[in-house]
mmCIF file of C-alpha atoms in Angstrom:
data_model
loop_
_atom_site.group_PDB
_atom_site.id
_atom_site.type_symbol
_atom_site.label_atom_id
_atom_site.label_comp_id
_atom_site.label_asym_id
_atom_site.label_seq_id
_atom_site.Cartn_x
_atom_site.Cartn_y
_atom_site.Cartn_z
ATOM 1 C CA UNK A 660 36.782 -12.705 69.504
ATOM 2 C CA UNK A 661 34.887 -10.040 71.394
ATOM 3 C CA UNK A 662 33.180 -9.016 67.944
ATOM 4 C CA UNK A 663 32.123 -12.553 67.340
ATOM 5 C CA UNK A 664 30.704 -12.913 70.767
ATOM 6 C CA UNK A 665 28.586 -9.569 70.286
ATOM 7 C CA UNK A 666 27.533 -10.771 66.996
ATOM 8 C CA UNK A 667 26.223 -14.193 68.412
ATOM 9 C CA UNK A 668 24.468 -12.362 71.244
ATOM 10 C CA UNK A 669 22.764 -9.732 68.946
ATOM 11 C CA UNK A 670 21.686 -12.270 66.328
ATOM 12 C CA UNK A 671 20.435 -14.845 68.836
ATOM 13 C CA UNK A 672 18.544 -12.133 70.800
ATOM 14 C CA UNK A 673 16.906 -10.729 67.765
ATOM 15 C CA UNK A 674 16.006 -14.162 66.228
ATOM 16 C CA UNK A 675 14.401 -15.246 69.524
ATOM 17 C CA UNK A 676 12.423 -11.884 69.622
ATOM 18 C CA UNK A 677 11.162 -12.667 66.068
ATOM 19 C CA UNK A 678 10.174 -16.006 67.197
ATOM 20 C CA UNK A 679 8.053 -14.747 69.815
ATOM 21 C CA UNK A 680 6.593 -11.956 67.533
ATOM 22 C CA UNK A 681 5.697 -14.728 65.098
ATOM 23 C CA UNK A 682 3.902 -16.633 67.581
ATOM 24 C CA UNK A 683 2.072 -13.643 68.786
ATOM 25 C CA UNK A 684 0.901 -12.587 65.387
ATOM 26 C CA UNK A 685 -0.369 -16.157 64.559
ATOM 27 C CA UNK A 686 -2.333 -16.227 67.807
ATOM 28 C CA UNK A 687 -4.204 -13.161 66.657
ATOM 29 C CA UNK A 688 -4.574 -14.258 63.099
ATOM 30 C CA UNK A 689 -2.404 -11.525 61.563
ATOM 31 C CA UNK A 690 0.599 -11.430 59.377
ATOM 32 C CA UNK A 691 3.872 -11.277 61.231
ATOM 33 C CA UNK A 692 5.444 -8.923 58.620
ATOM 34 C CA UNK A 693 4.393 -5.657 60.272
ATOM 35 C CA UNK A 694 5.839 -6.958 63.678
ATOM 36 C CA UNK A 695 9.173 -7.733 61.958
ATOM 37 C CA UNK A 696 9.404 -4.370 60.398
ATOM 38 C CA UNK A 697 8.718 -2.761 63.728
ATOM 39 C CA UNK A 698 11.428 -4.783 65.385
ATOM 40 C CA UNK A 699 13.801 -3.783 62.809
ATOM 41 C CA UNK A 700 12.761 -0.085 63.441
ATOM 42 C CA UNK A 701 13.224 -0.499 67.177
ATOM 43 C CA UNK A 702 16.877 -1.911 66.853
ATOM 44 C CA UNK A 703 18.006 -0.070 63.660
ATOM 45 C CA UNK A 704 19.460 3.324 62.987
ATOM 46 C CA UNK A 705 17.795 5.975 65.197
ATOM 47 C CA UNK A 706 16.043 3.157 67.079
ATOM 48 C CA UNK A 707 15.758 2.428 70.795
ATOM 49 C CA UNK A 708 18.901 0.028 70.833
ATOM 50 C CA UNK A 709 20.955 0.076 67.606
ATOM 51 C CA UNK A 710 22.491 -3.337 66.869
ATOM 52 C CA UNK A 711 25.692 -2.511 65.040
ATOM 53 C CA UNK A 712 27.802 -5.713 65.148
ATOM 54 C CA UNK A 713 25.144 -7.721 63.432
ATOM 55 C CA UNK A 714 24.134 -5.344 60.651
ATOM 56 C CA UNK A 715 26.364 -7.023 57.955
ATOM 57 C CA UNK A 716 25.116 -10.389 58.997
ATOM 58 C CA UNK A 717 21.503 -9.179 58.431
ATOM 59 C CA UNK A 718 22.420 -7.581 55.174
ATOM 60 C CA UNK A 719 23.700 -10.890 53.814
ATOM 61 C CA UNK A 720 20.810 -12.872 55.246
ATOM 62 C CA UNK A 721 18.166 -10.248 53.730
ATOM 63 C CA UNK A 722 19.724 -11.011 50.126
ATOM 64 C CA UNK A 723 19.310 -14.603 50.798
ATOM 65 C CA UNK A 724 15.786 -14.037 52.061
ATOM 66 C CA UNK A 725 14.617 -12.228 48.939
ATOM 67 C CA UNK A 726 16.096 -15.106 46.869
ATOM 68 C CA UNK A 727 14.404 -17.891 48.741
ATOM 69 C CA UNK A 728 11.043 -15.890 48.720
ATOM 70 C CA UNK A 729 11.161 -15.812 44.927
ATOM 71 C CA UNK A 730 12.354 -19.344 44.327
ATOM 72 C CA UNK A 731 9.532 -20.683 46.600
ATOM 73 C CA UNK A 732 7.090 -18.492 44.660
ATOM 74 C CA UNK A 733 8.252 -19.941 41.427
ATOM 75 C CA UNK A 734 7.996 -23.623 42.784
ATOM 76 C CA UNK A 735 4.188 -23.033 43.302
ATOM 77 C CA UNK A 736 3.733 -22.847 39.499
ATOM 78 C CA UNK A 737 4.763 -25.064 36.500
ATOM 79 C CA UNK A 738 5.773 -23.271 33.263
ATOM 80 C CA UNK A 739 2.659 -24.554 31.536
ATOM 81 C CA UNK A 740 0.513 -23.059 34.246
ATOM 82 C CA UNK A 741 2.188 -19.850 34.058
ATOM 83 C CA UNK A 742 1.872 -19.609 30.268
ATOM 84 C CA UNK A 743 -1.882 -20.773 30.609
ATOM 85 C CA UNK A 744 -2.520 -18.046 33.296
ATOM 86 C CA UNK A 745 -0.764 -15.470 31.196
ATOM 87 C CA UNK A 746 -3.022 -15.939 28.337
ATOM 88 C CA UNK A 747 -6.385 -16.181 30.265
ATOM 89 C CA UNK A 748 -5.642 -13.384 32.832
ATOM 90 C CA UNK A 749 -3.824 -10.987 30.624
ATOM 91 C CA UNK A 750 -6.714 -8.430 30.579
ATOM 92 C CA UNK A 751 -7.055 -8.578 34.279
ATOM 93 C CA UNK A 752 -3.332 -8.094 34.648
ATOM 94 C CA UNK A 753 -3.439 -5.069 32.512
ATOM 95 C CA UNK A 754 -6.297 -3.576 34.593
ATOM 96 C CA UNK A 755 -4.320 -4.257 37.652
ATOM 97 C CA UNK A 756 -1.200 -2.491 36.352
ATOM 98 C CA UNK A 757 -3.064 0.708 35.248
ATOM 99 C CA UNK A 758 -5.101 0.958 38.432
ATOM 100 C CA UNK A 759 -2.445 0.330 40.921
ATOM 101 C CA UNK A 760 0.911 1.368 39.529
ATOM 102 C CA UNK A 761 -0.220 4.672 37.988
ATOM 103 C CA UNK A 762 -1.336 6.068 41.568
ATOM 104 C CA UNK A 763 2.104 5.388 43.064
ATOM 105 C CA UNK A 764 3.816 6.812 40.044
ATOM 106 C CA UNK A 765 1.638 10.072 40.055
ATOM 107 C CA UNK A 766 1.914 10.317 43.900
ATOM 108 C CA UNK A 767 5.747 10.452 43.688
ATOM 109 C CA UNK A 768 5.701 13.061 41.130
ATOM 110 C CA UNK A 769 3.109 15.119 43.244
ATOM 111 C CA UNK A 770 5.556 14.976 46.177
ATOM 112 C CA UNK A 771 8.364 16.288 43.857
ATOM 113 C CA UNK A 772 10.500 13.034 43.998
ATOM 114 C CA UNK A 773 11.499 12.678 40.546
ATOM 115 C CA UNK A 774 10.632 10.088 37.910
ATOM 116 C CA UNK A 775 12.978 7.407 39.086
ATOM 117 C CA UNK A 776 11.512 7.502 42.479
ATOM 118 C CA UNK A 777 8.235 7.588 40.716
ATOM 119 C CA UNK A 778 8.900 4.282 38.763
ATOM 120 C CA UNK A 779 10.029 2.630 42.221
ATOM 121 C CA UNK A 780 6.885 3.786 44.022
ATOM 122 C CA UNK A 781 4.846 2.557 41.146
ATOM 123 C CA UNK A 782 6.046 -0.974 41.762
ATOM 124 C CA UNK A 783 5.482 -0.580 45.483
ATOM 125 C CA UNK A 784 1.839 0.184 45.080
ATOM 126 C CA UNK A 785 1.372 -2.339 42.136
ATOM 127 C CA UNK A 786 2.029 -5.729 43.627
ATOM 128 C CA UNK A 787 -0.060 -7.343 46.174
ATOM 129 C CA UNK A 788 1.531 -9.682 48.807
ATOM 130 C CA UNK A 789 1.192 -13.386 47.656
ATOM 131 C CA UNK A 790 2.348 -14.444 51.112
ATOM 132 C CA UNK A 791 -0.205 -12.617 53.086
ATOM 133 C CA UNK A 792 -3.019 -13.249 50.556
ATOM 134 C CA UNK A 793 -2.354 -16.970 50.603
ATOM 135 C CA UNK A 794 -2.523 -16.988 54.579
ATOM 136 C CA UNK A 795 -5.623 -14.971 54.632
ATOM 137 C CA UNK A 796 -7.456 -17.307 52.007
ATOM 138 C CA UNK A 797 -6.438 -20.209 54.095
ATOM 139 C CA UNK A 798 -7.435 -18.822 57.391
ATOM 140 C CA UNK A 799 -10.881 -17.769 55.933
ATOM 141 C CA UNK A 800 -11.470 -21.198 54.357
ATOM 142 C CA UNK A 801 -11.793 -19.671 50.864
ATOM 143 C CA UNK A 802 -8.966 -21.679 49.041
ATOM 144 C CA UNK A 803 -11.829 -23.685 47.287
ATOM 145 C CA UNK A 804 -14.011 -20.732 46.446
ATOM 146 C CA UNK A 805 -14.802 -19.912 42.840
ATOM 147 C CA UNK A 806 -13.136 -16.409 42.989
ATOM 148 C CA UNK A 807 -9.866 -17.955 44.220
ATOM 149 C CA UNK A 808 -8.450 -18.784 40.837
ATOM 150 C CA UNK A 809 -9.037 -15.381 39.772
ATOM 151 C CA UNK A 810 -7.007 -13.995 42.695
ATOM 152 C CA UNK A 811 -4.274 -16.301 41.931
ATOM 153 C CA UNK A 812 -4.170 -15.374 38.259
ATOM 154 C CA UNK A 813 -3.729 -11.767 39.137
ATOM 155 C CA UNK A 814 -0.986 -12.685 41.451
ATOM 156 C CA UNK A 815 0.733 -14.743 38.871
ATOM 157 C CA UNK A 816 0.560 -11.919 36.400
ATOM 158 C CA UNK A 817 2.041 -9.628 38.840
ATOM 159 C CA UNK A 818 4.836 -12.235 39.453
ATOM 160 C CA UNK A 819 5.674 -12.416 35.544
ATOM 161 C CA UNK A 820 5.550 -8.664 35.363
ATOM 162 C CA UNK A 821 8.150 -8.380 38.100
ATOM 163 C CA UNK A 822 10.517 -10.494 36.035
ATOM 164 C CA UNK A 823 10.557 -7.634 33.624
ATOM 165 C CA UNK A 824 10.145 -4.750 36.020
ATOM 166 C CA UNK A 825 12.885 -5.631 38.549
ATOM 167 C CA UNK A 826 15.657 -5.566 35.840
ATOM 168 C CA UNK A 827 14.457 -2.319 34.394
ATOM 169 C CA UNK A 828 14.229 -0.593 37.948
ATOM 170 C CA UNK A 829 17.663 -2.098 39.010
ATOM 171 C CA UNK A 830 19.131 -0.487 35.773
ATOM 172 C CA UNK A 831 17.385 2.885 36.518
ATOM 173 C CA UNK A 832 18.786 2.680 40.062
ATOM 174 C CA UNK A 833 22.209 2.035 38.935
ATOM 175 C CA UNK A 834 22.144 5.305 36.912
ATOM 176 C CA UNK A 835 22.852 3.452 33.577
ATOM 177 C CA UNK A 836 22.012 4.901 30.318
ATOM 178 C CA UNK A 837 18.960 4.396 28.113
ATOM 179 C CA UNK A 838 20.989 2.046 25.947
ATOM 180 C CA UNK A 839 22.149 -0.028 28.872
ATOM 181 C CA UNK A 840 18.728 -0.060 30.556
ATOM 182 C CA UNK A 841 17.246 -1.342 27.240
ATOM 183 C CA UNK A 842 19.940 -4.001 27.081
ATOM 184 C CA UNK A 843 19.118 -5.160 30.679
ATOM 185 C CA UNK A 844 15.502 -5.318 29.728
ATOM 186 C CA UNK A 845 16.081 -7.136 26.661
ATOM 187 C CA UNK A 846 18.302 -9.699 28.650
ATOM 188 C CA UNK A 847 15.489 -10.216 31.096
ATOM 189 C CA UNK A 848 12.983 -10.853 28.480
ATOM 190 C CA UNK A 849 15.331 -13.218 26.732
ATOM 191 C CA UNK A 850 15.887 -14.924 30.009
ATOM 192 C CA UNK A 851 12.266 -15.442 30.815
ATOM 193 C CA UNK A 852 11.549 -16.859 27.307
ATOM 194 C CA UNK A 853 14.474 -19.317 27.397
ATOM 195 C CA UNK A 854 13.837 -20.538 30.987
ATOM 196 C CA UNK A 855 10.208 -21.004 30.181
ATOM 197 C CA UNK A 856 10.924 -22.800 27.008
ATOM 198 C CA UNK A 857 13.626 -24.984 28.715
ATOM 199 C CA UNK A 858 11.245 -25.718 31.567
ATOM 200 C CA UNK A 859 8.375 -26.663 29.308
ATOM 201 C CA UNK A 860 10.468 -28.974 26.948
ATOM 202 C CA UNK A 861 13.284 -30.036 29.314
ATOM 203 C CA UNK A 862 12.177 -29.339 33.020
ATOM 204 C CA UNK A 863 11.915 -33.125 33.486
ATOM 205 C CA UNK A 864 15.713 -33.534 32.707
ATOM 206 C CA UNK A 865 16.565 -30.736 35.193
ATOM 207 C CA UNK A 866 14.339 -32.302 37.765
ATOM 208 C CA UNK A 867 15.660 -35.752 37.231
ATOM 209 C CA UNK A 868 19.268 -34.386 37.853
ATOM 210 C CA UNK A 869 18.167 -33.699 41.500
ATOM 211 C CA UNK A 870 17.063 -36.651 43.357
ATOM 212 C CA UNK A 871 13.703 -36.343 45.374
ATOM 213 C CA UNK A 872 14.631 -39.375 47.377
ATOM 214 C CA UNK A 873 17.648 -37.910 49.194
ATOM 215 C CA UNK A 874 16.484 -34.863 51.087
ATOM 216 C CA UNK A 875 20.053 -33.741 51.977
ATOM 217 C CA UNK A 876 21.395 -33.818 48.490
ATOM 218 C CA UNK A 877 18.004 -32.283 47.215
ATOM 219 C CA UNK A 878 18.318 -29.304 49.637
ATOM 220 C CA UNK A 879 21.974 -28.816 48.795
ATOM 221 C CA UNK A 880 21.230 -29.025 45.074
ATOM 222 C CA UNK A 881 18.326 -26.732 44.838
ATOM 223 C CA UNK A 882 19.768 -24.128 47.119
ATOM 224 C CA UNK A 883 23.120 -24.145 45.328
ATOM 225 C CA UNK A 884 21.387 -23.939 41.880
ATOM 226 C CA UNK A 885 19.230 -21.227 43.184
ATOM 227 C CA UNK A 886 22.063 -19.121 44.538
ATOM 228 C CA UNK A 887 24.163 -19.754 41.461
ATOM 229 C CA UNK A 888 21.643 -18.718 39.110
ATOM 230 C CA UNK A 889 20.637 -15.525 41.214
ATOM 231 C CA UNK A 890 24.289 -14.614 41.387
ATOM 232 C CA UNK A 891 24.870 -14.944 37.528
ATOM 233 C CA UNK A 892 21.463 -13.044 37.006
ATOM 234 C CA UNK A 893 22.783 -10.128 39.274
ATOM 235 C CA UNK A 894 26.168 -10.232 37.229
ATOM 236 C CA UNK A 895 24.030 -9.849 33.995
ATOM 237 C CA UNK A 896 22.159 -6.873 35.460
ATOM 238 C CA UNK A 897 18.975 -8.825 35.404
ATOM 239 C CA UNK A 898 18.152 -9.325 39.157
ATOM 240 C CA UNK A 899 19.001 -11.948 41.560
ATOM 241 C CA UNK A 900 15.469 -12.143 42.499
ATOM 242 C CA UNK A 901 14.245 -12.814 38.972
ATOM 243 C CA UNK A 902 16.826 -15.436 38.628
ATOM 244 C CA UNK A 903 15.574 -17.306 41.740
ATOM 245 C CA UNK A 904 11.967 -17.042 40.536
ATOM 246 C CA UNK A 905 12.997 -18.680 37.218
ATOM 247 C CA UNK A 906 14.718 -21.506 38.821
ATOM 248 C CA UNK A 907 11.497 -22.163 40.809
ATOM 249 C CA UNK A 908 9.516 -22.392 37.687
ATOM 250 C CA UNK A 909 12.147 -24.621 35.920
ATOM 251 C CA UNK A 910 11.635 -27.419 38.642
ATOM 252 C CA UNK A 911 8.694 -29.501 38.615
ATOM 253 C CA UNK A 912 7.208 -32.808 39.781
ATOM 254 C CA UNK A 913 8.342 -34.595 43.046
ATOM 255 C CA UNK A 914 11.519 -32.432 43.140
ATOM 256 C CA UNK A 915 9.442 -29.196 43.364
ATOM 257 C CA UNK A 916 7.203 -30.695 46.011
ATOM 258 C CA UNK A 917 9.947 -31.997 48.246
ATOM 259 C CA UNK A 918 12.004 -28.940 47.525
ATOM 260 C CA UNK A 919 9.116 -26.731 48.813
ATOM 261 C CA UNK A 920 8.871 -28.806 51.959
ATOM 262 C CA UNK A 921 12.659 -28.613 52.668
ATOM 263 C CA UNK A 922 13.097 -24.877 51.689
ATOM 264 C CA UNK A 923 10.244 -23.668 53.686
ATOM 265 C CA UNK A 924 11.941 -23.379 57.298
ATOM 266 C CA UNK A 925 14.892 -21.700 55.524
ATOM 267 C CA UNK A 926 12.402 -19.300 53.575
ATOM 268 C CA UNK A 927 10.684 -18.477 56.735
ATOM 269 C CA UNK A 928 14.021 -17.831 58.644
ATOM 270 C CA UNK A 929 15.709 -15.615 56.017
ATOM 271 C CA UNK A 930 12.456 -13.820 54.903
ATOM 272 C CA UNK A 931 12.063 -12.776 58.597
ATOM 273 C CA UNK A 932 15.696 -11.545 58.430
ATOM 274 C CA UNK A 933 14.982 -9.617 55.247
ATOM 275 C CA UNK A 934 11.992 -7.732 56.850
ATOM 276 C CA UNK A 935 13.988 -6.917 59.897
ATOM 277 C CA UNK A 936 16.985 -5.709 57.927
ATOM 278 C CA UNK A 937 14.582 -3.256 55.895
ATOM 279 C CA UNK A 938 13.555 -1.841 59.245
ATOM 280 C CA UNK A 939 17.205 -1.751 60.522
ATOM 281 C CA UNK A 940 18.228 0.485 57.685
ATOM 282 C CA UNK A 941 15.170 2.757 58.037
ATOM 283 C CA UNK A 942 15.376 5.527 60.489
ATOM 284 C CA UNK A 943 11.970 5.688 62.429
ATOM 285 C CA UNK A 944 12.624 9.454 62.953
ATOM 286 C CA UNK A 945 11.879 9.717 59.156
ATOM 287 C CA UNK A 946 8.566 8.030 59.353
ATOM 288 C CA UNK A 947 6.272 10.620 61.169
ATOM 289 C CA UNK A 948 6.510 13.150 58.345
ATOM 290 C CA UNK A 949 5.380 10.447 55.692
ATOM 291 C CA UNK A 950 2.661 8.908 57.780
ATOM 292 C CA UNK A 951 -0.073 11.106 56.329
ATOM 293 C CA UNK A 952 1.032 10.726 52.721
ATOM 294 C CA UNK A 953 1.413 6.870 53.334
ATOM 295 C CA UNK A 954 -2.179 6.708 54.721
ATOM 296 C CA UNK A 955 -3.579 8.667 51.741
ATOM 297 C CA UNK A 956 -1.542 6.448 49.313
ATOM 298 C CA UNK A 957 -2.904 3.413 51.078
ATOM 299 C CA UNK A 958 -6.462 4.460 51.057
ATOM 300 C CA UNK A 959 -6.363 5.184 47.292
ATOM 301 C CA UNK A 960 -4.529 2.085 46.275
ATOM 302 C CA UNK A 961 -6.474 -0.206 48.409
ATOM 303 C CA UNK A 962 -9.506 1.162 46.683
ATOM 304 C CA UNK A 963 -7.972 0.517 43.193
ATOM 305 C CA UNK A 964 -6.983 -2.953 44.018
ATOM 306 C CA UNK A 965 -10.533 -3.683 45.370
ATOM 307 C CA UNK A 966 -11.847 -2.448 41.903
ATOM 308 C CA UNK A 967 -9.156 -4.709 40.233
ATOM 309 C CA UNK A 968 -10.337 -7.788 42.017
ATOM 310 C CA UNK A 969 -14.171 -6.966 41.521
ATOM 311 C CA UNK A 970 -13.737 -6.243 37.650
ATOM 312 C CA UNK A 971 -11.452 -9.354 37.294
ATOM 313 C CA UNK A 972 -14.087 -11.612 39.073
ATOM 314 C CA UNK A 973 -16.891 -10.043 37.207
ATOM 315 C CA UNK A 974 -15.122 -10.634 33.886
ATOM 316 C CA UNK A 975 -14.778 -14.411 34.917
ATOM 317 C CA UNK A 976 -18.526 -14.516 35.685
ATOM 318 C CA UNK A 977 -18.220 -14.784 39.461
ATOM 319 C CA UNK A 978 -21.256 -13.614 41.593
ATOM 320 C CA UNK A 979 -21.232 -10.285 43.321
ATOM 321 C CA UNK A 980 -20.269 -11.716 46.720
ATOM 322 C CA UNK A 981 -17.269 -13.269 45.175
ATOM 323 C CA UNK A 982 -16.283 -10.195 43.554
ATOM 324 C CA UNK A 983 -16.090 -8.290 46.585
ATOM 325 C CA UNK A 984 -14.170 -11.001 48.238
ATOM 326 C CA UNK A 985 -11.727 -11.006 45.484
ATOM 327 C CA UNK A 986 -11.242 -7.416 45.630
ATOM 328 C CA UNK A 987 -10.798 -7.171 49.391
ATOM 329 C CA UNK A 988 -8.266 -10.131 49.373
ATOM 330 C CA UNK A 989 -5.999 -8.478 46.940
ATOM 331 C CA UNK A 990 -5.546 -5.225 49.118
ATOM 332 C CA UNK A 991 -2.442 -6.136 51.208
ATOM 333 C CA UNK A 992 1.007 -5.229 49.946
ATOM 334 C CA UNK A 993 4.099 -6.924 51.495
ATOM 335 C CA UNK A 994 7.210 -8.784 50.497
ATOM 336 C CA UNK A 995 7.634 -7.592 46.743
ATOM 337 C CA UNK A 996 6.854 -3.833 47.876
ATOM 338 C CA UNK A 997 9.649 -4.189 50.516
ATOM 339 C CA UNK A 998 11.989 -5.681 47.886
ATOM 340 C CA UNK A 999 11.504 -2.978 45.547
ATOM 341 C CA UNK A 1000 12.054 -0.290 48.128
ATOM 342 C CA UNK A 1001 15.032 -2.178 49.318
ATOM 343 C CA UNK A 1002 16.587 -2.131 45.812
ATOM 344 C CA UNK A 1003 16.167 1.796 46.008
ATOM 345 C CA UNK A 1004 17.716 2.047 49.492
ATOM 346 C CA UNK A 1005 20.876 0.067 48.310
ATOM 347 C CA UNK A 1006 21.001 1.793 45.073
ATOM 348 C CA UNK A 1007 24.115 3.801 43.877
ATOM 349 C CA UNK A 1008 21.964 6.347 42.168
ATOM 350 C CA UNK A 1009 20.627 8.920 44.623
ATOM 351 C CA UNK A 1010 16.896 8.173 45.214
ATOM 352 C CA UNK A 1011 14.586 10.139 47.413
ATOM 353 C CA UNK A 1012 15.632 9.425 51.118
ATOM 354 C CA UNK A 1013 12.101 9.356 52.203
ATOM 355 C CA UNK A 1014 11.060 6.596 49.955
ATOM 356 C CA UNK A 1015 12.089 3.732 52.331
ATOM 357 C CA UNK A 1016 10.170 5.287 55.372
ATOM 358 C CA UNK A 1017 7.094 5.814 53.040
ATOM 359 C CA UNK A 1018 7.255 2.342 51.758
ATOM 360 C CA UNK A 1019 7.653 0.878 55.370
ATOM 361 C CA UNK A 1020 4.621 2.803 56.516
ATOM 362 C CA UNK A 1021 2.646 2.071 53.538
ATOM 363 C CA UNK A 1022 3.273 -1.732 53.846
ATOM 364 C CA UNK A 1023 2.425 -1.600 57.596
ATOM 365 C CA UNK A 1024 -0.937 0.058 56.838
ATOM 366 C CA UNK A 1025 -2.120 -2.329 54.078
ATOM 367 C CA UNK A 1026 -0.701 -5.463 55.846
ATOM 368 C CA UNK A 1027 -2.477 -4.739 58.992
ATOM 369 C CA UNK A 1028 -5.821 -3.437 57.415
ATOM 370 C CA UNK A 1029 -5.914 -5.847 54.421
ATOM 371 C CA UNK A 1030 -6.734 -9.105 56.277
ATOM 372 C CA UNK A 1031 -9.376 -7.209 58.246
ATOM 373 C CA UNK A 1032 -10.963 -5.989 55.021
ATOM 374 C CA UNK A 1033 -11.026 -9.401 53.731
ATOM 375 C CA UNK A 1034 -13.352 -10.539 56.365
ATOM 376 C CA UNK A 1035 -16.021 -7.792 55.590
ATOM 377 C CA UNK A 1036 -18.009 -9.891 52.989
ATOM 378 C CA UNK A 1037 -18.596 -12.546 55.678
ATOM 379 C CA UNK A 1038 -20.078 -10.125 58.107
ATOM 380 C CA UNK A 1039 -23.900 -10.169 58.560
ATOM 381 C CA UNK A 1040 -24.476 -6.383 57.864
ATOM 382 C CA UNK A 1041 -22.357 -6.618 54.663
ATOM 383 C CA UNK A 1042 -24.297 -9.634 53.479
ATOM 384 C CA UNK A 1043 -27.617 -7.754 54.161
ATOM 385 C CA UNK A 1044 -26.248 -4.822 52.123
ATOM 386 C CA UNK A 1045 -25.612 -7.238 49.266
ATOM 387 C CA UNK A 1046 -29.125 -8.575 49.348
ATOM 388 C CA UNK A 1047 -30.468 -5.104 49.443
ATOM 389 C CA UNK A 1048 -28.318 -4.108 46.516
ATOM 390 C CA UNK A 1049 -29.325 -7.099 44.526
ATOM 391 C CA UNK A 1050 -32.970 -6.499 45.336
ATOM 392 C CA UNK A 1051 -32.630 -2.875 44.115
ATOM 393 C CA UNK A 1052 -31.369 -3.855 40.860
ATOM 394 C CA UNK A 1053 -33.878 -6.696 40.310
ATOM 395 C CA UNK A 1054 -36.348 -5.530 37.543
ATOM 396 C CA UNK A 1055 -40.001 -4.943 38.572
ATOM 397 C CA UNK A 1056 -42.369 -7.523 36.919
ATOM 398 C CA UNK A 1057 -44.707 -6.032 34.340
ATOM 399 C CA UNK A 1058 -48.127 -5.395 35.568
ATOM 400 C CA UNK A 1059 -47.067 -5.036 39.355
ATOM 401 C CA UNK A 1060 -48.401 -1.715 40.733
ATOM 402 C CA UNK A 1061 -46.397 0.753 42.438
#
């Protein structure tokens, strides 16, 4: 009874604190993710006031948080949209992977962390934060801008790439052999193909089985289906996160719309729990030694992500101001980076112990500075610089004297 009481006190106090931090972050127009991570660091291992009784609760809640983040991401797109974006934005996705995964991979090797940690860190630096970017675009009133579809296409390609990357990195972290790793990747590819095929041809039947008119039944049905598929995916060594993402893709129409509304509060709750849990299992004493490497890595990869957005927007025929807006908007990393680092923390295979601390510091730096950088193209001095740059490139008419 005493343990239950302590659990309720710890969980209630921490959730209340998260609510206050979330309100504070929205008042200042920043993402709450860094504040959630800091709260976890403060009350986790080596923190100011370690919470021991509630750690198992937050561990389970963190797993549910990852699943809900991914199913909600899948609900934003239909299977046809994903296939269409995959065809049109494939070159931009390739540029994105090369420019942003390779620096993380090379950085880990330079630190002497081994190739498994290098593969993990490559994923951490590769993927932008869909949640943070969506909030930034909405706050800055850029949802209808011409460069926004380019940004979303890059994010969709990253999401699809994660459906293949997560099973591969999960197999590597489990310490399985090359054959088993190849099997896991083959199963992941087959799962993606099968789910996309089913979603395109029979998605309406799946949606019809879940009534959009009964909110309670819809919530229980979608949540149960998501957890079931995520669990089966984990059993198949694919990834619970990938399974949840594919469930979101398979649902469409009114069912997807109403499911998004019903699951949003649960997603927000358990996503906050996930970010807190990542901070809880990261010792803040491990962070000072990695702050400088994390800062250097953030500077390099924010620059490469800026180049990714700029090149992708230029390829789509967007004018130069839009190219810069696209590049700066893509710089924040967030939920996926923490998910990938979280897999390394929970892995049976021994991975570099400083990886979690580096990923936490890295995400904090990019999540705080990314939204600030996204505002740069709207500042008067930046607009003047763009005009001078355009004027310098304008050809001088023939016959005009120097």
